[in-house]
């Protein structure tokens, strides 16, 4: 009897013979597993690249939790890693499959361990206090100075605080503190600010891992005394370099030059910072891969030149190895001098691996060296994965490695026989391709963190990057080398002329129509989908890499589909904003934070906001105000009331939501016949509030509910007891 192939192929349909379908299912499963195994064999060299991705996924999962995970995760990771290693010895694919969750568990364990070893957050005085401490570093500002103090005390009798404190001295203060000095000043000090709204950037989390426990400003003159110990070596050297550069190059050019040499950008005028940002040149101010590549490259060439010119020495000393060691030493010194920021950590790790590869005769830069550098940074500072610096720097380098590898055949055809004009054309094409790839890779992260698009960055970088590489940084390195001899004058002059050219390009490009435009911020979930899709596209080699485009498209779609809040209330209730069809209307009280307001507008993609109407209606009557009350309507129904002096008892129950910058003291109750209340007590306990209005009532999300109970989130505040002092005094 002939075999019924059609019956077997359609075994899921009703009437299929028993047993036939099971065999067909097993066959299909075997074929699918065989195809997957063949695919993984073809991608065998790319499998280890996913282990740092899983490590980062575990770290992100840790920070996304609303509670602190058990310390058992720290023991689960080594066990899973050992199991993955044992399984991988006989079955590499099985070892890799176990290695992914093992790396994720390691990410959770490392992040948890780093959190546990941080000192507790500070609780500075609520009012003015005498702050006493040792200067660790001094930052030059456009007006005045900012000092970082540690150890520090809030009053003569207080115990030393566990974290540093940053203070901005008065603009006209004649004091000139240096690292190592003792400073005594009366100041107002505040802990790090909470997020501007639920889900916004968490300043308290960033400060918890970065070190500073509080910041503030002086309200009196600073008294400076020499310290018992000398200044920290690099802090003193950094201050001396900034002082010499400032004397030789006054103004914005000097501030930018000092930033390129020492990493401090605080002295750059705000207008020039904005021009660099809007022109797409802000990355030049963040000391990173370009700068350390120039430093190490110049050091390599400078060290190798004498060896090549002295035959006797070149025959006895391996020139490439000696120059490589010199380049690594120069890069490490530059890393420490500029504060070991995350882009520099990534760049130095990558450059060190590239130098070691050159010395061993291997390929200088590739995906594996980038993966090792990423894993090293995440293991040393896991919280940095949440910041734009980490995300944008690694995304740019990944895009450059993969993109330029794909463009290599086209570049080879363009080079042809190697005529001078073809070599120049290849150089220009490579510069443009580098700028385009880096811009494409970093734009999604810029949208998530800043909500802005710079449209002419390629044109600005085409001029500014070569100028920085050929003139600015080499002249700056020469000036730093000649400073001990007092001969830095003419190299600094050359560096200043190059910086002025960069600033000229930045100002010119920033003035072009539409140079920088606001865009809807990319939600965190959309950024995660997009990043995963981009990694899938870049890390695989075979045809299934194109599946990553689906993740990229899904992430971008969330930017359009995500619905921003309709109402926002700041953590001190001094700002209450309502989004309407005619724009954003804000009620502002004295002392309200301008940063919070700007963050809200950026999230709503609005350039400006209007004051809340005093005695009129806007948006077709959907927002109507009288002197003591504003009414918000949707589809003709009252959905919210903003009290500005109206009695709470009369307003209760008239709307599903009541807003008030003052305490309502329990006049209204939630539930049937009541109202959801957001007043000053609410935000004092729960932080900033976001409200989405819907037909079934308002959906309210508080900052405390979003962040949960984490070590960097302050506990629910308690009222000050009667007679409790506001601050330590002299």
XYZ file of C-alpha atoms in Angstrom, residues 22-631:
610
model
C 4.244 11.975 16.462
C 6.835 10.704 14.022
C 6.391 13.743 11.800
C 6.710 16.064 14.795
C 9.902 14.343 15.861
C 11.245 14.626 12.345
C 10.445 18.307 12.136
C 12.003 18.915 15.520
C 15.130 17.044 14.493
C 15.383 19.007 11.275
C 14.906 22.275 13.157
C 17.563 21.322 15.703
C 19.880 20.234 12.905
C 19.407 23.538 11.110
C 20.037 25.426 14.365
C 23.189 23.408 15.030
C 24.446 24.080 11.506
C 23.753 27.764 11.978
C 25.594 27.827 15.296
C 28.538 25.970 13.759
C 28.759 28.666 11.087
C 28.614 31.310 13.833
C 30.956 29.512 16.211
C 33.455 32.358 16.291
C 30.737 34.856 17.234
C 29.185 32.913 20.124
C 31.530 34.283 22.839
C 30.550 37.831 21.860
C 27.131 37.256 23.392
C 28.495 36.587 26.866
C 29.156 40.304 27.599
C 25.671 41.022 26.227
C 24.204 38.563 28.751
C 26.389 40.115 31.473
C 24.972 43.546 30.651
C 21.448 42.100 30.556
C 21.867 40.806 34.100
C 23.090 44.210 35.290
C 20.150 45.960 33.630
C 17.750 43.454 35.218
C 19.251 44.191 38.633
C 18.708 47.940 38.268
C 15.190 47.448 36.870
C 14.042 45.596 39.989
C 11.862 47.399 42.535
C 13.527 45.572 45.422
C 17.009 44.484 46.412
C 17.604 40.864 45.334
C 18.822 38.217 47.719
C 22.543 37.835 48.299
C 22.126 34.242 47.076
C 22.609 35.531 43.530
C 26.250 36.114 44.402
C 26.667 32.378 44.984
C 24.497 31.243 42.067
C 26.732 32.912 39.487
C 29.950 30.929 40.262
C 28.000 27.654 40.262
C 26.437 28.386 36.877
C 29.768 29.498 35.443
C 31.410 26.278 36.621
C 28.564 24.239 35.116
C 28.905 26.093 31.811
C 32.651 25.424 31.757
C 32.223 21.710 32.472
C 29.464 21.334 29.875
C 31.437 23.301 27.301
C 34.394 20.924 27.473
C 32.396 18.140 25.790
C 29.521 20.045 24.174
C 30.555 23.604 23.240
C 27.059 24.676 22.205
C 25.586 23.407 25.466
C 28.284 25.219 27.384
C 27.451 28.421 25.526
C 23.710 27.955 26.187
C 24.392 27.576 29.916
C 26.967 30.351 29.783
C 24.404 32.965 28.790
C 22.273 32.660 31.969
C 25.502 32.225 33.937
C 26.797 35.545 32.601
C 23.441 37.185 33.377
C 23.585 35.822 36.928
C 27.121 37.161 37.197
C 25.831 40.579 36.150
C 23.232 40.539 38.913
C 25.820 39.339 41.435
C 28.423 41.939 40.467
C 25.896 44.790 40.556
C 24.589 43.592 43.931
C 28.126 43.347 45.328
C 29.058 46.825 44.126
C 25.863 48.194 45.691
C 26.550 46.552 49.031
C 30.070 47.970 49.281
C 29.026 51.602 48.771
C 28.851 53.864 51.846
C 25.339 54.895 52.875
C 23.832 58.103 51.469
C 24.407 61.288 53.434
C 21.781 63.147 55.418
C 23.084 66.733 55.340
C 21.636 69.441 57.577
C 18.302 70.893 56.461
C 19.488 74.456 56.831
C 22.688 76.449 56.599
C 25.701 74.821 58.237
C 29.413 75.307 58.612
C 31.104 72.891 56.229
C 34.706 71.928 56.939
C 36.836 69.627 54.828
C 39.952 68.894 52.812
C 39.940 69.919 49.170
C 40.210 66.922 46.876
C 39.757 68.769 43.587
C 38.931 72.222 42.258
C 36.748 72.819 39.196
C 36.930 76.145 37.419
C 33.531 77.573 36.497
C 32.663 80.423 34.132
C 32.084 82.377 37.348
C 33.911 81.238 40.436
C 35.097 77.831 41.599
C 33.661 74.539 42.789
C 35.503 72.419 45.335
C 35.101 68.775 46.258
C 35.732 68.164 49.974
C 36.651 64.870 51.632
C 36.788 64.121 54.482
C 34.141 66.650 55.376
C 32.195 67.619 58.515
C 29.008 69.620 58.981
C 30.093 71.643 62.001
C 33.087 71.472 64.369
C 31.575 68.782 66.589
C 30.105 66.595 63.844
C 31.584 63.266 62.811
C 33.233 63.051 59.374
C 30.811 62.220 56.571
C 31.257 59.001 54.632
C 31.041 60.658 51.219
C 32.523 63.716 49.482
C 30.617 66.981 49.207
C 30.749 69.456 46.306
C 30.398 73.168 47.031
C 30.200 76.102 44.647
C 31.986 79.082 46.130
C 30.606 82.576 45.714
C 31.456 84.228 42.405
C 33.316 87.101 44.030
C 35.110 85.046 46.680
C 38.840 85.949 46.631
C 39.789 82.568 48.118
C 41.838 80.340 45.815
C 41.797 76.891 47.410
C 44.062 74.202 45.980
C 43.896 70.413 46.396
C 45.114 69.511 49.879
C 43.982 72.758 51.517
C 41.528 72.928 54.428
C 38.354 74.902 53.711
C 35.794 76.250 56.161
C 32.679 77.915 54.761
C 29.047 78.463 55.666
C 26.885 76.840 53.017
C 23.545 75.340 52.128
C 23.968 71.662 51.270
C 21.423 69.330 49.751
C 21.462 65.623 48.914
C 21.250 64.578 45.252
C 17.948 65.487 43.646
C 15.350 62.793 42.959
C 14.203 62.161 39.382
C 12.250 64.988 37.779
C 9.416 62.544 37.082
C 8.874 58.801 37.383
C 11.247 57.095 34.961
C 13.480 60.127 34.407
C 17.227 60.096 35.004
C 17.965 59.043 38.586
C 20.462 61.531 40.014
C 20.395 59.796 43.388
C 21.370 56.441 41.892
C 24.146 58.043 39.838
C 25.539 59.842 42.907
C 25.258 56.683 45.020
C 27.754 54.918 42.761
C 29.816 57.922 41.652
C 30.672 58.977 45.198
C 29.395 62.523 45.975
C 26.906 62.480 48.798
C 25.701 66.089 48.615
C 26.228 69.369 46.826
C 25.489 72.983 47.584
C 26.650 76.552 47.470
C 28.442 78.874 49.827
C 26.518 81.699 51.468
C 29.618 83.217 53.039
C 33.312 83.690 52.284
C 35.557 80.655 52.379
C 38.422 80.440 54.852
C 41.391 78.510 53.429
C 44.299 77.046 55.393
C 47.195 74.873 54.207
C 46.604 71.203 54.859
C 48.841 68.890 56.861
C 49.410 66.719 53.814
C 50.218 67.730 50.294
C 47.641 67.667 47.509
C 46.772 64.394 45.786
C 49.342 63.933 43.046
C 47.100 63.888 39.996
C 44.646 66.429 41.416
C 47.468 68.886 41.984
C 48.915 68.224 38.531
C 45.499 68.632 36.941
C 45.006 71.960 38.687
C 48.464 73.183 37.663
C 47.830 72.305 34.006
C 44.468 74.061 34.030
C 46.031 77.170 35.606
C 48.807 77.367 33.011
C 46.430 76.798 30.126
C 44.068 79.438 31.499
C 46.852 82.014 31.747
C 48.094 81.325 28.227
C 44.646 80.992 26.590
C 41.944 83.086 28.244
C 38.298 82.640 27.335
C 36.471 79.739 25.734
C 39.515 78.490 23.803
C 41.452 78.069 27.035
C 38.554 76.336 28.765
C 38.174 73.843 25.916
C 41.949 73.299 25.726
C 42.087 72.567 29.455
C 39.147 70.193 29.091
C 40.950 68.219 26.390
C 44.040 67.882 28.580
C 42.448 67.266 31.993
C 38.856 66.185 31.315
C 37.118 69.034 33.185
C 34.443 70.837 31.180
C 32.960 72.984 33.949
C 34.774 76.171 32.860
C 33.430 76.135 29.289
C 30.831 78.910 28.763
C 27.256 77.695 28.432
C 26.822 79.241 24.968
C 29.820 77.335 23.594
C 28.660 74.110 25.227
C 25.284 74.559 23.532
C 26.965 75.224 20.169
C 29.102 72.090 20.485
C 26.024 70.073 21.403
C 23.783 71.404 18.630
C 26.466 70.964 15.982
C 27.133 67.350 16.948
C 30.635 68.060 18.284
C 29.974 67.516 21.983
C 31.822 64.191 21.811
C 35.068 66.127 21.317
C 34.685 67.510 24.850
C 34.199 64.051 26.337
C 37.713 62.698 26.514
C 37.386 59.296 24.883
C 38.581 57.091 22.052
C 39.690 59.803 19.637
C 41.803 61.531 22.271
C 43.459 58.454 23.718
C 44.148 57.119 20.219
C 45.972 60.346 19.401
C 47.885 60.291 22.699
C 48.966 56.675 22.341
C 49.678 57.055 18.632
C 51.901 60.077 19.148
C 53.644 58.356 22.068
C 54.219 55.241 19.958
C 55.716 57.226 17.068
C 57.811 59.435 19.379
C 59.248 56.451 21.221
C 60.022 54.464 18.090
C 61.656 57.282 16.135
C 64.919 57.410 18.186
C 65.195 53.631 18.018
C 64.902 53.634 14.247
C 67.457 56.455 13.889
C 70.088 54.764 16.087
C 71.162 51.517 14.376
C 73.169 50.234 17.347
C 70.164 50.575 19.674
C 67.622 49.313 17.142
C 69.642 46.083 16.740
C 69.540 45.401 20.466
C 66.119 46.714 21.540
C 62.882 45.570 19.873
C 61.574 48.923 18.685
C 57.931 47.960 18.251
C 57.716 46.384 21.713
C 59.419 49.323 23.422
C 57.220 51.823 21.609
C 54.142 49.786 22.528
C 55.062 49.874 26.211
C 55.618 53.627 25.990
C 52.226 54.080 24.317
C 50.501 52.036 27.021
C 52.208 54.071 29.743
C 51.187 57.340 28.085
C 47.610 56.131 27.687
C 47.399 54.983 31.316
C 48.733 58.325 32.557
C 46.265 60.247 30.373
C 43.455 57.996 31.646
C 44.249 58.823 35.278
C 44.903 62.501 34.599
C 41.472 62.990 33.014
C 39.611 61.273 35.845
C 39.204 57.763 34.375
C 35.805 58.519 32.871
C 33.864 55.669 31.261
C 34.690 56.538 27.614
C 38.341 56.649 28.622
C 38.127 53.316 30.423
C 36.588 51.724 27.347
C 39.039 53.423 25.022
C 42.096 52.535 27.071
C 41.007 48.909 27.456
C 40.418 48.662 23.713
C 43.653 50.475 22.876
C 45.623 48.293 25.276
C 44.236 45.152 23.649
C 44.972 46.587 20.199
C 48.556 47.403 21.208
C 49.086 43.938 22.624
C 47.630 42.456 19.437
C 50.059 44.484 17.302
C 52.982 43.363 19.425
C 51.918 39.727 19.096
C 51.260 39.976 15.356
C 47.490 39.687 15.607
C 44.663 41.862 14.325
C 44.667 45.172 16.159
C 40.967 45.867 16.624
C 37.970 43.604 16.410
C 34.745 42.603 18.039
C 36.459 40.378 20.598
C 38.636 43.186 21.925
C 35.547 45.399 22.168
C 33.676 42.636 24.011
C 36.543 42.245 26.494
C 36.659 46.004 27.053
C 32.890 46.139 27.622
C 33.011 43.237 30.079
C 35.886 44.874 31.968
C 34.041 48.181 32.370
C 30.817 46.453 33.452
C 32.621 44.322 36.024
C 34.461 47.320 37.470
C 31.584 49.848 37.345
C 28.276 48.102 36.576
C 26.152 51.217 37.148
C 27.805 52.911 34.176
C 25.813 50.757 31.762
C 22.795 52.970 32.521
C 24.477 56.195 31.434
C 24.733 57.785 27.989
C 28.528 57.772 28.076
C 28.819 53.969 28.209
C 25.994 53.347 25.794
C 27.000 55.853 23.137
C 30.722 55.115 23.214
C 30.353 51.346 22.842
C 27.587 51.695 20.255
C 29.763 53.982 18.139
C 32.787 51.665 18.233
C 30.654 48.604 17.465
C 29.133 50.346 14.452
C 32.560 51.448 13.238
C 34.056 47.961 13.474
C 31.151 46.230 11.734
C 30.415 48.999 9.240
C 33.985 49.592 8.109
C 34.504 45.834 7.798
C 31.511 45.687 5.475
C 32.805 48.679 3.505
C 36.338 47.333 3.129
C 35.772 45.786 -0.345
C 34.248 49.023 -1.650
C 37.164 50.999 -0.209
C 39.630 48.627 -1.875
C 37.950 49.111 -5.255
C 37.980 52.864 -4.730
C 41.688 52.794 -3.903
C 42.451 50.984 -7.144
C 46.128 51.179 -8.125
C 46.826 53.590 -5.314
C 47.242 56.939 -7.077
C 47.571 59.973 -4.824
C 44.144 61.308 -5.715
C 42.603 57.905 -5.036
C 44.276 57.707 -1.644
C 42.905 61.150 -0.820
C 39.460 60.106 -1.980
C 39.615 56.996 0.193
C 40.636 59.116 3.194
C 37.700 61.497 2.677
C 35.274 58.603 2.129
C 36.553 56.901 5.269
C 36.094 60.072 7.302
C 32.539 60.554 6.054
C 31.689 56.877 6.598
C 33.081 57.015 10.137
C 31.001 60.077 11.003
C 27.831 58.636 9.452
C 28.191 55.262 11.184
C 28.903 56.833 14.572
C 25.956 59.220 14.181
C 23.537 56.434 13.251
C 24.717 54.273 16.153
C 24.504 56.966 18.829
C 21.294 58.732 17.727
C 18.865 56.322 19.489
C 20.721 56.710 22.773
C 20.786 60.478 22.362
C 17.038 60.429 21.766
C 16.467 58.422 24.934
C 18.613 60.586 27.201
C 18.336 64.042 25.612
C 15.426 64.039 23.142
C 17.353 65.995 20.501
C 18.543 65.401 16.943
C 21.619 67.072 15.452
C 21.153 67.070 11.681
C 24.484 68.485 10.513
C 26.885 66.519 12.682
C 28.496 64.824 9.681
C 29.450 68.172 8.129
C 30.774 69.563 11.420
C 32.807 66.437 12.218
C 34.308 66.355 8.729
C 36.176 69.572 9.606
C 36.521 69.466 13.392
C 37.780 65.886 13.832
C 40.793 66.226 11.461
C 41.610 69.582 13.018
C 41.556 68.020 16.481
C 43.603 65.011 15.395
C 46.275 66.838 13.390
C 46.714 70.083 15.349
C 44.854 70.386 18.646
C 45.780 67.189 20.485
C 49.400 66.852 19.257
C 50.062 70.485 20.199
C 48.415 69.917 23.582
C 50.571 66.847 24.247
C 53.706 68.775 23.352
C 52.657 71.639 25.622
C 52.082 69.260 28.544
C 55.493 67.668 27.979
C 57.231 71.066 27.916
C 55.446 72.487 30.986
C 58.126 71.298 33.457
C 60.636 73.342 31.433
C 58.364 76.380 31.161
C 58.377 76.151 27.346
C 54.694 75.457 26.765
C 53.922 78.884 25.321
C 54.069 78.295 21.564
C 52.510 74.778 21.638
C 49.610 76.194 23.654
C 49.305 79.037 21.146
C 49.005 76.477 18.331
C 46.524 74.431 20.335
C 44.441 77.522 21.020
C 44.276 78.399 17.328
C 43.069 74.902 16.550
C 40.439 75.032 19.328
C 39.238 78.385 18.043
C 38.766 76.751 14.650
C 36.722 73.969 16.216
C 34.570 76.491 18.098
C 34.107 78.503 14.914
C 32.834 75.395 13.123
C 30.543 74.575 16.065
C 29.010 78.052 16.201
C 28.597 78.223 12.438
C 26.952 74.803 12.072
C 24.765 75.359 15.148
C 23.414 78.517 13.509
C 22.156 76.658 10.444
C 18.357 76.407 10.212
C 17.080 73.384 12.127
C 20.564 72.344 13.264
C 19.132 70.746 16.406
C 15.504 69.787 16.800
C 13.538 68.221 19.600
C 12.159 64.719 19.107
C 10.003 62.382 21.205
C 12.284 60.615 23.690
C 12.787 56.921 23.028
C 11.322 54.973 25.997
C 13.583 52.650 27.956
C 11.742 49.587 26.673
C 12.071 50.790 23.102
C 15.774 51.467 23.581
C 16.273 47.945 24.947
C 14.485 46.402 21.939
C 16.425 48.570 19.516
C 19.759 47.786 21.168
C 19.061 44.054 21.144
C 18.089 44.219 17.482
C 21.234 46.205 16.654
C 23.400 43.692 18.510
C 21.738 40.833 16.636
C 22.465 42.649 13.391
C 26.102 43.390 14.231
C 27.304 40.322 16.126
C 26.108 37.554 13.815
C 27.709 36.831 10.474
C 25.182 34.761 8.470
C 21.823 35.687 6.941
C 19.767 35.508 10.134
C 21.519 38.667 11.289
C 18.910 40.627 9.322
C 16.254 39.513 11.795
C 17.701 42.223 14.020
C 16.031 44.846 11.845
C 12.701 43.723 13.340
C 13.953 44.606 16.822
C 15.246 47.965 15.627
C 11.899 48.751 13.989
C 9.936 47.644 17.068
C 12.078 49.844 19.317
C 11.616 52.889 17.095
C 7.865 52.239 16.934
C 7.638 52.573 20.710
C 8.883 56.149 20.375
C 5.698 56.950 18.455
C 3.249 54.742 20.339
C 4.346 55.609 23.896
C 1.904 58.004 25.528
C 3.436 60.732 27.696
C 1.713 61.789 30.939
C -1.109 64.317 30.841
C -0.197 65.895 34.197
C 3.081 66.125 36.099
C 3.665 67.264 39.682
C 7.175 67.923 40.965
C 8.580 66.397 44.137
C 8.042 69.634 46.069
C 4.678 70.543 44.421
C 6.118 73.875 43.306
C 5.581 72.867 39.689
C 2.325 71.458 38.334
C 2.062 71.075 34.550
C -0.863 70.085 32.328
C -0.496 69.022 28.691
C -3.300 70.201 26.420
C -3.956 70.448 22.723
C -2.608 74.012 22.756
C 0.635 73.176 24.552
C 1.855 72.840 28.115
C 0.589 75.065 30.929
C 2.580 75.286 34.153
C 1.757 76.566 37.597
C 5.008 77.661 39.171
C 5.739 78.744 42.728
C 8.871 80.561 43.946
C 11.885 78.275 44.263
C 10.730 75.805 41.599
C 13.460 73.902 39.792
C 14.261 75.049 36.268
C 15.897 71.668 35.561
C 12.683 69.815 36.382
C 10.707 72.121 34.113
C 13.157 71.625 31.225
C 13.045 67.856 31.694
C 9.264 67.869 31.481
C 9.252 69.980 28.337
C 11.817 67.718 26.707
C 9.681 64.684 27.473
C 6.657 66.416 25.960
C 8.705 67.639 22.957
C 7.798 71.218 23.725
C 10.159 74.146 23.370
C 8.375 76.310 25.940
C 5.481 76.354 28.365
C 2.818 78.954 29.165
C 1.784 80.061 32.643
C -1.420 78.567 33.934
C -4.327 80.847 32.927
C -5.397 83.256 35.622
C -9.025 83.887 34.681
C -9.668 82.401 31.233
C -10.108 79.189 29.274
C -7.842 77.543 26.683
C -7.967 74.538 24.378
C -11.632 75.000 23.605
C -12.574 75.220 27.272
C -10.854 71.958 28.210
C -8.700 73.943 30.633
C -10.589 76.748 32.368
C -9.296 78.754 35.318
C -10.686 81.225 37.804
C -8.446 82.895 40.385
C -8.678 80.063 42.918
C -9.430 77.008 40.781
C -8.588 75.393 37.409
C -10.853 72.794 35.834
